[in-house]
PDB file of C-alpha atoms in Angstrom:
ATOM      1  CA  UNK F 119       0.000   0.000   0.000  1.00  0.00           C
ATOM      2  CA  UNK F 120       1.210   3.729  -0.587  1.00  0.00           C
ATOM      3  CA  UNK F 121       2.140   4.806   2.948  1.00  0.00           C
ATOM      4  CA  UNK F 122       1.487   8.163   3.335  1.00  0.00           C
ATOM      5  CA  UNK F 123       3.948  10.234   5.798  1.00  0.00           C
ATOM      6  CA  UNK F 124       3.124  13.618   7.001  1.00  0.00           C
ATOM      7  CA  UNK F 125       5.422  16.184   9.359  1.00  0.00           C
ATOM      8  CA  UNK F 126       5.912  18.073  10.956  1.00  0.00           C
ATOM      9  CA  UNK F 127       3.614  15.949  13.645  1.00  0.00           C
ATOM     10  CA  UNK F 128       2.990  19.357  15.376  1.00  0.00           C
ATOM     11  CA  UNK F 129       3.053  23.235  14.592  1.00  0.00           C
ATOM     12  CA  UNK F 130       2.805  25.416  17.120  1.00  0.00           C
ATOM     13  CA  UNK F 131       1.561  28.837  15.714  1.00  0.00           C
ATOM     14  CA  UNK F 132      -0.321  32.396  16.160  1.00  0.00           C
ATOM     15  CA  UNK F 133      -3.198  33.796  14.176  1.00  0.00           C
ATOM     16  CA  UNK F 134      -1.672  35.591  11.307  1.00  0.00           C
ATOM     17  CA  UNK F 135       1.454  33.236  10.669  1.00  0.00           C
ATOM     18  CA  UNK F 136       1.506  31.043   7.699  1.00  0.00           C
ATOM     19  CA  UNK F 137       1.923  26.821   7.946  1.00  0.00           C
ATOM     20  CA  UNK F 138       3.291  24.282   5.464  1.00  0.00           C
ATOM     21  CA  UNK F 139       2.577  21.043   5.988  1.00  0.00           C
ATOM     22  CA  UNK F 140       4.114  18.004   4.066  1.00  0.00           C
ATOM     23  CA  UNK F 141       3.306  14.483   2.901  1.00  0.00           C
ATOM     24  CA  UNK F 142       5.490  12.434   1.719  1.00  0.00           C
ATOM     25  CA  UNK F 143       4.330   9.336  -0.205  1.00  0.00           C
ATOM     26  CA  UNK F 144       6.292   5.693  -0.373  1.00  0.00           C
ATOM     27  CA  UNK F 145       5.190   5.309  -4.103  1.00  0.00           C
ATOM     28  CA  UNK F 146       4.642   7.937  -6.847  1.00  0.00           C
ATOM     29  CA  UNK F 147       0.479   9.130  -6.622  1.00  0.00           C
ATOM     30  CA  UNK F 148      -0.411   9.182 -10.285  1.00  0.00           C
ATOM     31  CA  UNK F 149      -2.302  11.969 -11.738  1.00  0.00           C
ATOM     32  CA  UNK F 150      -1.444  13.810  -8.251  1.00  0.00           C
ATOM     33  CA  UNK F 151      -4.520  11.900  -6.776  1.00  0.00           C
ATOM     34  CA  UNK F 152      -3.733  13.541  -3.117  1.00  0.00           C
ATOM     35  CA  UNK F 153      -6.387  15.550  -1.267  1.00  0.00           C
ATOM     36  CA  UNK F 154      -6.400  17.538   2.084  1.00  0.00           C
ATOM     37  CA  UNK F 155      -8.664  17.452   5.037  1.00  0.00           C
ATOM     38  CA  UNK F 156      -9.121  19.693   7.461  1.00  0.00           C
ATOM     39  CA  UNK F 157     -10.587  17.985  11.000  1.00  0.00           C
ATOM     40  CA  UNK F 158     -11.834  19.441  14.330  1.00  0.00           C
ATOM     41  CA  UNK F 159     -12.665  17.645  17.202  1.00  0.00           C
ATOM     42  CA  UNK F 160     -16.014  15.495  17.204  1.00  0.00           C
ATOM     43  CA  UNK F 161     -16.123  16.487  13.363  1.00  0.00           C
ATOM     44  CA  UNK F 162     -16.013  14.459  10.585  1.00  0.00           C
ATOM     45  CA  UNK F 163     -12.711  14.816   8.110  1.00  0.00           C
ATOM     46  CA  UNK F 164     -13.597  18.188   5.623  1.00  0.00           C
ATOM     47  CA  UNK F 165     -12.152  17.955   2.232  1.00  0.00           C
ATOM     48  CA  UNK F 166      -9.811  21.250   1.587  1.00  0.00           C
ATOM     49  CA  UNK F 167      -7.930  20.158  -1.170  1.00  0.00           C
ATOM     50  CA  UNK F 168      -8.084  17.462  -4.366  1.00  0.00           C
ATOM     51  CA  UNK F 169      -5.635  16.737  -7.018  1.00  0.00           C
ATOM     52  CA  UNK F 170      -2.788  18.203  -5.313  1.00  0.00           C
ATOM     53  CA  UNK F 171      -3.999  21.783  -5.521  1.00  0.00           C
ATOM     54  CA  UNK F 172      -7.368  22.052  -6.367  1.00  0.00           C
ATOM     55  CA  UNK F 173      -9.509  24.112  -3.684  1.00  0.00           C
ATOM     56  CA  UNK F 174     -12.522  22.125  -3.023  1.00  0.00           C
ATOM     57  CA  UNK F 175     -16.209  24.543  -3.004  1.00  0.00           C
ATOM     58  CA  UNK F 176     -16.352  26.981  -0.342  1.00  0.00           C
ATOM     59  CA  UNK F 177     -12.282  26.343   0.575  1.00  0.00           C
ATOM     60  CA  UNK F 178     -10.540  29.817   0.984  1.00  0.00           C
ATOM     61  CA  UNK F 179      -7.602  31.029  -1.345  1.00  0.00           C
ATOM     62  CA  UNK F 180      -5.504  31.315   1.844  1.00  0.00           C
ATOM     63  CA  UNK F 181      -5.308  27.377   1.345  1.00  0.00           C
ATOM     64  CA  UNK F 182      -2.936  26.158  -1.390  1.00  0.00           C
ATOM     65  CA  UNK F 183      -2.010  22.715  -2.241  1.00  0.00           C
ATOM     66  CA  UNK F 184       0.775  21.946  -4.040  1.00  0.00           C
ATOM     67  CA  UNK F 185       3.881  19.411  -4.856  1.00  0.00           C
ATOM     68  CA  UNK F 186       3.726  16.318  -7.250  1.00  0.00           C
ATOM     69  CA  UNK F 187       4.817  12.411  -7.742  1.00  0.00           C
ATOM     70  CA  UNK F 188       5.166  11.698  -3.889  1.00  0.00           C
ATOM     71  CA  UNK F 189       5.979  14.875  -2.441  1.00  0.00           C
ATOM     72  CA  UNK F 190       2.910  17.191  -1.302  1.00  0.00           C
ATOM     73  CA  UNK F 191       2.265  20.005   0.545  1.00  0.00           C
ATOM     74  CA  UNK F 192      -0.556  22.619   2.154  1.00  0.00           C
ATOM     75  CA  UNK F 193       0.383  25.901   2.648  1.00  0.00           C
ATOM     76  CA  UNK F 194      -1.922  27.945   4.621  1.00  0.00           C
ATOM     77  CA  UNK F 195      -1.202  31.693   4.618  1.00  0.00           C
ATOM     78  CA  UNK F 196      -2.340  34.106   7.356  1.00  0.00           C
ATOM     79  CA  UNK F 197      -3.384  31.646   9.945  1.00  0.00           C
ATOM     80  CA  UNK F 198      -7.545  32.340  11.054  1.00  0.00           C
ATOM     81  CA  UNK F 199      -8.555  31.159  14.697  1.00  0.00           C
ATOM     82  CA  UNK F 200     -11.027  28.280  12.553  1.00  0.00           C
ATOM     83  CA  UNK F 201      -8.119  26.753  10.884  1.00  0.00           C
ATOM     84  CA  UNK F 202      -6.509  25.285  14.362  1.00  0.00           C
ATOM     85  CA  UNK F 203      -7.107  21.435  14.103  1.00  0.00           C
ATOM     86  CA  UNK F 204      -5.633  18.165  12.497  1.00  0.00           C
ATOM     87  CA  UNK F 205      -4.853  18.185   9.195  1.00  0.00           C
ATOM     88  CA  UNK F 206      -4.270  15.127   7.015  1.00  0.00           C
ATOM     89  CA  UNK F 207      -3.275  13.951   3.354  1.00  0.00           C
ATOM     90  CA  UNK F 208      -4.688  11.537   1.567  1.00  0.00           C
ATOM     91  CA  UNK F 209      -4.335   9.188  -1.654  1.00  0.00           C
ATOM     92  CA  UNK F 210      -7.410   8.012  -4.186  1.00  0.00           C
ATOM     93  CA  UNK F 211      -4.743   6.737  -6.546  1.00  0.00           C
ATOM     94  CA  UNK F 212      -4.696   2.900  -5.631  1.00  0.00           C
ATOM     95  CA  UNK F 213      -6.368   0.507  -3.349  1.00  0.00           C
ATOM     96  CA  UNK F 214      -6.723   0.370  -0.348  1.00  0.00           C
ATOM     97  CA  UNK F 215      -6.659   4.185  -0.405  1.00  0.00           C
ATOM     98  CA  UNK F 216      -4.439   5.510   2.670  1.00  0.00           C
ATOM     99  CA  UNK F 217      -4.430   8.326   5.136  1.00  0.00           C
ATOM    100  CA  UNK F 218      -1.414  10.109   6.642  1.00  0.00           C
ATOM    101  CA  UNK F 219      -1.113  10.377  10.536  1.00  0.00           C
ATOM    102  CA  UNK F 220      -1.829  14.031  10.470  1.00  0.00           C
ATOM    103  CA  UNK F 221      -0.540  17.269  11.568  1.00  0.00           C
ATOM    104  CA  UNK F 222      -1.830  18.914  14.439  1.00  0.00           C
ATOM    105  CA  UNK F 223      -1.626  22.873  13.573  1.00  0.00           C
ATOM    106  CA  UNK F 224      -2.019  24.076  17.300  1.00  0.00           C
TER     107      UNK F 224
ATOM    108  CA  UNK W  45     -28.040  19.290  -0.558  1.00  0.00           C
ATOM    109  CA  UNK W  46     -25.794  16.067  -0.149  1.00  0.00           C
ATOM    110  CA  UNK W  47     -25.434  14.224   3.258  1.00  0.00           C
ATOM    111  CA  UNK W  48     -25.060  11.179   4.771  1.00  0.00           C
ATOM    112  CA  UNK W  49     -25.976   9.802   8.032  1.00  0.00           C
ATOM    113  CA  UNK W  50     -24.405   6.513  10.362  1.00  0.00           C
ATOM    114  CA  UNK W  51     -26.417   4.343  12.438  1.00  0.00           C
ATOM    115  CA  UNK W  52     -25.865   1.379  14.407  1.00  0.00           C
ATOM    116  CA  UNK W  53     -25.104  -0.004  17.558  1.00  0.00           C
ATOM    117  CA  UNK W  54     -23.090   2.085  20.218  1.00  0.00           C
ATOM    118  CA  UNK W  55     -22.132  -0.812  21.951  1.00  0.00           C
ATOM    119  CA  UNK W  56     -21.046  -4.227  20.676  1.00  0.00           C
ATOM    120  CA  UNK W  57     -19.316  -7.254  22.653  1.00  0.00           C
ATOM    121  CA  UNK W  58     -16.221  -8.891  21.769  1.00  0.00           C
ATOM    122  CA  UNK W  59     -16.810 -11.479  18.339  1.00  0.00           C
ATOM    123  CA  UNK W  60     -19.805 -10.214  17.667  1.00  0.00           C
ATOM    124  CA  UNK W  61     -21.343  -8.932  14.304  1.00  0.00           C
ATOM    125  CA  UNK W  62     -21.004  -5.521  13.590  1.00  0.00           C
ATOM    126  CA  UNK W  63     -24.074  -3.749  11.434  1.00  0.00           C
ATOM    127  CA  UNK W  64     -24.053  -0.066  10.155  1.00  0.00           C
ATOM    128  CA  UNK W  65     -26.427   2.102   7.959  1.00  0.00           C
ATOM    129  CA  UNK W  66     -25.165   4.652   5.710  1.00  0.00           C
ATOM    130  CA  UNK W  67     -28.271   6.393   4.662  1.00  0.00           C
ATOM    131  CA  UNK W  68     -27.833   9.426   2.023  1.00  0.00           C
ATOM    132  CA  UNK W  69     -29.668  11.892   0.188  1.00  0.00           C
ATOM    133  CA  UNK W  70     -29.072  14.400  -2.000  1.00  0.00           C
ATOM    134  CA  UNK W  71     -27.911  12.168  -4.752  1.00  0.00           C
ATOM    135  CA  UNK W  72     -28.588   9.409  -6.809  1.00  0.00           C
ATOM    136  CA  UNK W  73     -26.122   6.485  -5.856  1.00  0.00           C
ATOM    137  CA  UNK W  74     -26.957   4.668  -9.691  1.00  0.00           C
ATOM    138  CA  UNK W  75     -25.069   7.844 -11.183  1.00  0.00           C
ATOM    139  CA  UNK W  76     -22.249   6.838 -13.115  1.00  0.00           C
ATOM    140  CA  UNK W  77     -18.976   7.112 -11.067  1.00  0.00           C
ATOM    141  CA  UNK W  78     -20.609   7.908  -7.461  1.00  0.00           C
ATOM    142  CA  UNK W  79     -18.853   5.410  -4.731  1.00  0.00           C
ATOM    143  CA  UNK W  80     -19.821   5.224  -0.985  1.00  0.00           C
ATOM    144  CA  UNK W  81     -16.665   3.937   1.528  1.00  0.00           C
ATOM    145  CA  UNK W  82     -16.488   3.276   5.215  1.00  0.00           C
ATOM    146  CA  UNK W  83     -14.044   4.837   6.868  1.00  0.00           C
ATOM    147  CA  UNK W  84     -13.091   4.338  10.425  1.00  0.00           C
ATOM    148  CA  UNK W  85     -10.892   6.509  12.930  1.00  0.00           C
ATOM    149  CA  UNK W  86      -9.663   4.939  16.517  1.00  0.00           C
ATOM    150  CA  UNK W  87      -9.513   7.822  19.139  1.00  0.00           C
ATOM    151  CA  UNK W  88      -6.477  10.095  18.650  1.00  0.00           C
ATOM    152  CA  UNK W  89      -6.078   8.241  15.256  1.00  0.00           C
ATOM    153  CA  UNK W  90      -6.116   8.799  11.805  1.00  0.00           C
ATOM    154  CA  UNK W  91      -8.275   7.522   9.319  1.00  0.00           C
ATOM    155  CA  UNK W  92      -8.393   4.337   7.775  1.00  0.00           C
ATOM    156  CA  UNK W  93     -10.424   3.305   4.609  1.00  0.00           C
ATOM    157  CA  UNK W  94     -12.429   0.176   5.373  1.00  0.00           C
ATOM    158  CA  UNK W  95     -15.150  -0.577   2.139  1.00  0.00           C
ATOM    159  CA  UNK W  96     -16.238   0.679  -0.571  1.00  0.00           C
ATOM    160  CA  UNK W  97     -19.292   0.273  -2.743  1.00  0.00           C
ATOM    161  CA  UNK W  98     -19.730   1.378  -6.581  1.00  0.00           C
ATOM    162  CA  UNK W  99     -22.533   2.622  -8.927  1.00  0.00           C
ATOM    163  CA  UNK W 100     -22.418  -0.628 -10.382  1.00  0.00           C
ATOM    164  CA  UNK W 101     -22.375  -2.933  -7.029  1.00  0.00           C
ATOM    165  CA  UNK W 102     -18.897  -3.637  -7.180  1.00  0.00           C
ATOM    166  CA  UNK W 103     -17.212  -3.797  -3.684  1.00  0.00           C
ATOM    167  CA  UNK W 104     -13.565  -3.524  -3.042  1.00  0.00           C
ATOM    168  CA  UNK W 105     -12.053  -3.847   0.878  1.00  0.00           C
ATOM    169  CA  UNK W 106      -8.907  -2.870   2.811  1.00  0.00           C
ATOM    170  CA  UNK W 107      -7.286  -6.083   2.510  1.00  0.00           C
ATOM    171  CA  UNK W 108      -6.361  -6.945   6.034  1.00  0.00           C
ATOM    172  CA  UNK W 109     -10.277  -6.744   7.338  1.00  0.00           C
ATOM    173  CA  UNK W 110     -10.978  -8.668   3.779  1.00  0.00           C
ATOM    174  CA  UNK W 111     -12.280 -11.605   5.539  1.00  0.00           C
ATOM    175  CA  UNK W 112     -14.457  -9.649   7.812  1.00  0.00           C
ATOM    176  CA  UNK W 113     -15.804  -7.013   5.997  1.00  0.00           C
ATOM    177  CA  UNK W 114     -19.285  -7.070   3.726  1.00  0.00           C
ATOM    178  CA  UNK W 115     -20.930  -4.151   2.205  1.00  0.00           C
ATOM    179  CA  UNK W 116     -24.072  -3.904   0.232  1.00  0.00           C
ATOM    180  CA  UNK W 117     -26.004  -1.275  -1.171  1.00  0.00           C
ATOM    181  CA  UNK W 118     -29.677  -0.961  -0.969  1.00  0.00           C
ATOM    182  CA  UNK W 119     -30.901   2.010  -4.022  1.00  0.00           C
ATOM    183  CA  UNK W 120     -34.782   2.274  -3.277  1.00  0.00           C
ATOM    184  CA  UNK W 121     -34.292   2.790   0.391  1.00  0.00           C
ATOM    185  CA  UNK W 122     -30.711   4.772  -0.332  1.00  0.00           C
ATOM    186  CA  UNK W 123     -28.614   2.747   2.239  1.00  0.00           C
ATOM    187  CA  UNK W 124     -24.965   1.300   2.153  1.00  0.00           C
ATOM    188  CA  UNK W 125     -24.767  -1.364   4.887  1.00  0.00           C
ATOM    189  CA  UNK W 126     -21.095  -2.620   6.555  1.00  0.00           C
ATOM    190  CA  UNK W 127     -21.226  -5.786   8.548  1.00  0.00           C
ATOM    191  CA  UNK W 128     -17.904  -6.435  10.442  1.00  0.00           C
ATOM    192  CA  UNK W 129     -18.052  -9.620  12.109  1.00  0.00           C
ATOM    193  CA  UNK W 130     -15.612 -10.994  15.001  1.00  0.00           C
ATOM    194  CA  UNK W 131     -15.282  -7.560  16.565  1.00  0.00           C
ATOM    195  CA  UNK W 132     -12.953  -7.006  19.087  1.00  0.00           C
ATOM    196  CA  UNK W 133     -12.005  -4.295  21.391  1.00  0.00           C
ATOM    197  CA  UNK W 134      -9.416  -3.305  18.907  1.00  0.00           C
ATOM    198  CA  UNK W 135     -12.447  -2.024  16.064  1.00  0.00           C
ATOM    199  CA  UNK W 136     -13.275   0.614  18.642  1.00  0.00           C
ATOM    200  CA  UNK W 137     -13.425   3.280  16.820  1.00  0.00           C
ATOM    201  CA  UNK W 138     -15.648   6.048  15.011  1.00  0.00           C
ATOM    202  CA  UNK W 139     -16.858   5.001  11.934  1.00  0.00           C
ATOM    203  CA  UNK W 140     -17.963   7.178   9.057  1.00  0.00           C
ATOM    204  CA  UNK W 141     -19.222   7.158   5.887  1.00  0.00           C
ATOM    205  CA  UNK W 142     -18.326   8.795   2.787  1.00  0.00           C
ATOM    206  CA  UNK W 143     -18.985   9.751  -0.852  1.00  0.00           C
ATOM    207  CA  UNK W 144     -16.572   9.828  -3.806  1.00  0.00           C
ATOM    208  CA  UNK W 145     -18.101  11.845  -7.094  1.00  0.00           C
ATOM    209  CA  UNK W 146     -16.019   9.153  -8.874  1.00  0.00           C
ATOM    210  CA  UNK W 147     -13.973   5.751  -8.552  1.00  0.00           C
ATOM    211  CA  UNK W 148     -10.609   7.730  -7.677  1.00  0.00           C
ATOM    212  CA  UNK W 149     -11.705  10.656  -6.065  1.00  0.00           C
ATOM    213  CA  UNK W 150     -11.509  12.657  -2.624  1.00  0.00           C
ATOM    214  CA  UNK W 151     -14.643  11.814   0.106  1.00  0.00           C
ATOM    215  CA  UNK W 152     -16.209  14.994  -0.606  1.00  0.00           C
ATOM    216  CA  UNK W 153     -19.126  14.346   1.701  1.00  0.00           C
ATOM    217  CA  UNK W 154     -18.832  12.794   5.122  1.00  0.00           C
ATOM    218  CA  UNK W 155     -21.157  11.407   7.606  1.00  0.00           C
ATOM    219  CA  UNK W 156     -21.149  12.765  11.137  1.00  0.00           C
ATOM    220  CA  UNK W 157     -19.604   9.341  12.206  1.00  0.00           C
ATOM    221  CA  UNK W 158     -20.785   7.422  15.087  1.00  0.00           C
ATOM    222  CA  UNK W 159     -18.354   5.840  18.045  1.00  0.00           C
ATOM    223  CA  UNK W 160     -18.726   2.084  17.872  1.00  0.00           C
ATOM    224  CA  UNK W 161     -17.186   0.902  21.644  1.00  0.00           C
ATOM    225  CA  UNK W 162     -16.453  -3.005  21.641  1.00  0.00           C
ATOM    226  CA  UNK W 163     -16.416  -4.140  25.580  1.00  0.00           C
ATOM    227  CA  UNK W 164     -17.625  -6.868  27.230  1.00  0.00           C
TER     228      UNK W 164
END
């Protein structure tokens, strides 16, 4: 399975300051089939980002996906109090599709 | 307006069956390319794709729960339905539902998820 591996683990940040967030994948994603998720406690998983860089309906431009092959990342510029939470990557490209183990932007 | 909604039991004992209900509305599962998955989350965890059910009734599973995993679709009432079977304390988790728009694509809509607790 494409094992999906995400750092930093944690990010300790203010309102205002930007994040980057990686994932690094064990095989190549083809067609850059790697989407973001934004989660908050008790909350289900919300989709940010698809094919790499693609902002999903309603997603703000201070999100931005970006990378390719099996390096990713999610940029988020101007940090807003909502966007505090778990963040994770994760590939539609081949079965069984896989999750990384997040990033907690705190 | 898309959603999706988990039920089942709360509380199951150790090897016994497992039954959820996805039901969903807001779309029309016999649309070419929509998918419904289980996913399921342990507490503090991440997520871990489960199931998944096609337009066309094909089913694909995460190959280590292969042998315990069975899910089934049900278009005039607009259910997916997961049975697990041999729980154990170790399938405590949330478990949520999910649609894809296509065969490879991002869970664009998500259940609320309900905790399933296996305990004795």
């Amino acid at each position: 399975e494409n094992v999906l591996t995400q750092s930093p683990g944690t990010l300790s940040l203010s309102p205002g300051e930007g994040a980057t967030l990686s994932c690094r994948a064990s095989m190549t994603v083809g067609d850059n089939y790697l989407a973001w998720y934004q989660q908050k406690p008790g909350q289900a998983p919300r989709l940010l980002i698809y094919g790499a860089y693609i902002r999903a309906t309603g997603i703000p431009d201070r999100f931005r996906g970006g990378g390719s092959g099996s390096v990713f990342t999610l940029t988020i510029s101007r940090l807003e109090p909502e966007d505090f939470g778990v963040y994770y990557c994760q590939q539609y490209d081949r079965s069984p599709r896989t999750f990384g183990q997040g990033t907690k932007v705190e | 307006q898309v959603t999706l909604r988990e039920s089942g039991p709360a509380l199951v004992k150790p090897t016994q069956t497992l039954t959820l209900t996805c039901s969903f509305s807001g779309f029309s599962f016999t649309t070419s390319g929509i998918n419904v998955a289980w996913i399921r989350q342990p507490p503090g965890k991440a997520p871990e794709w489960l199931a998944r059910i096609d337009w066309e009734g094909d089913k694909f599973y995460t190959t280590s729960l292969e042998t315990r995993l069975s899910i089934s679709v049900d278009t005039t009432a607009n259910h997916v339905v997961l049975t697990m079977t041999n729980m154990d304390p170790t399938d405590t988790a949330t478990y949520f539902c999910a649609r894809t728009e296509f065969s490879r694509g991002p869970f664009d809509n998500w259940g609320q998820g309900m905790l399933v607790t296996v305990a004795s």
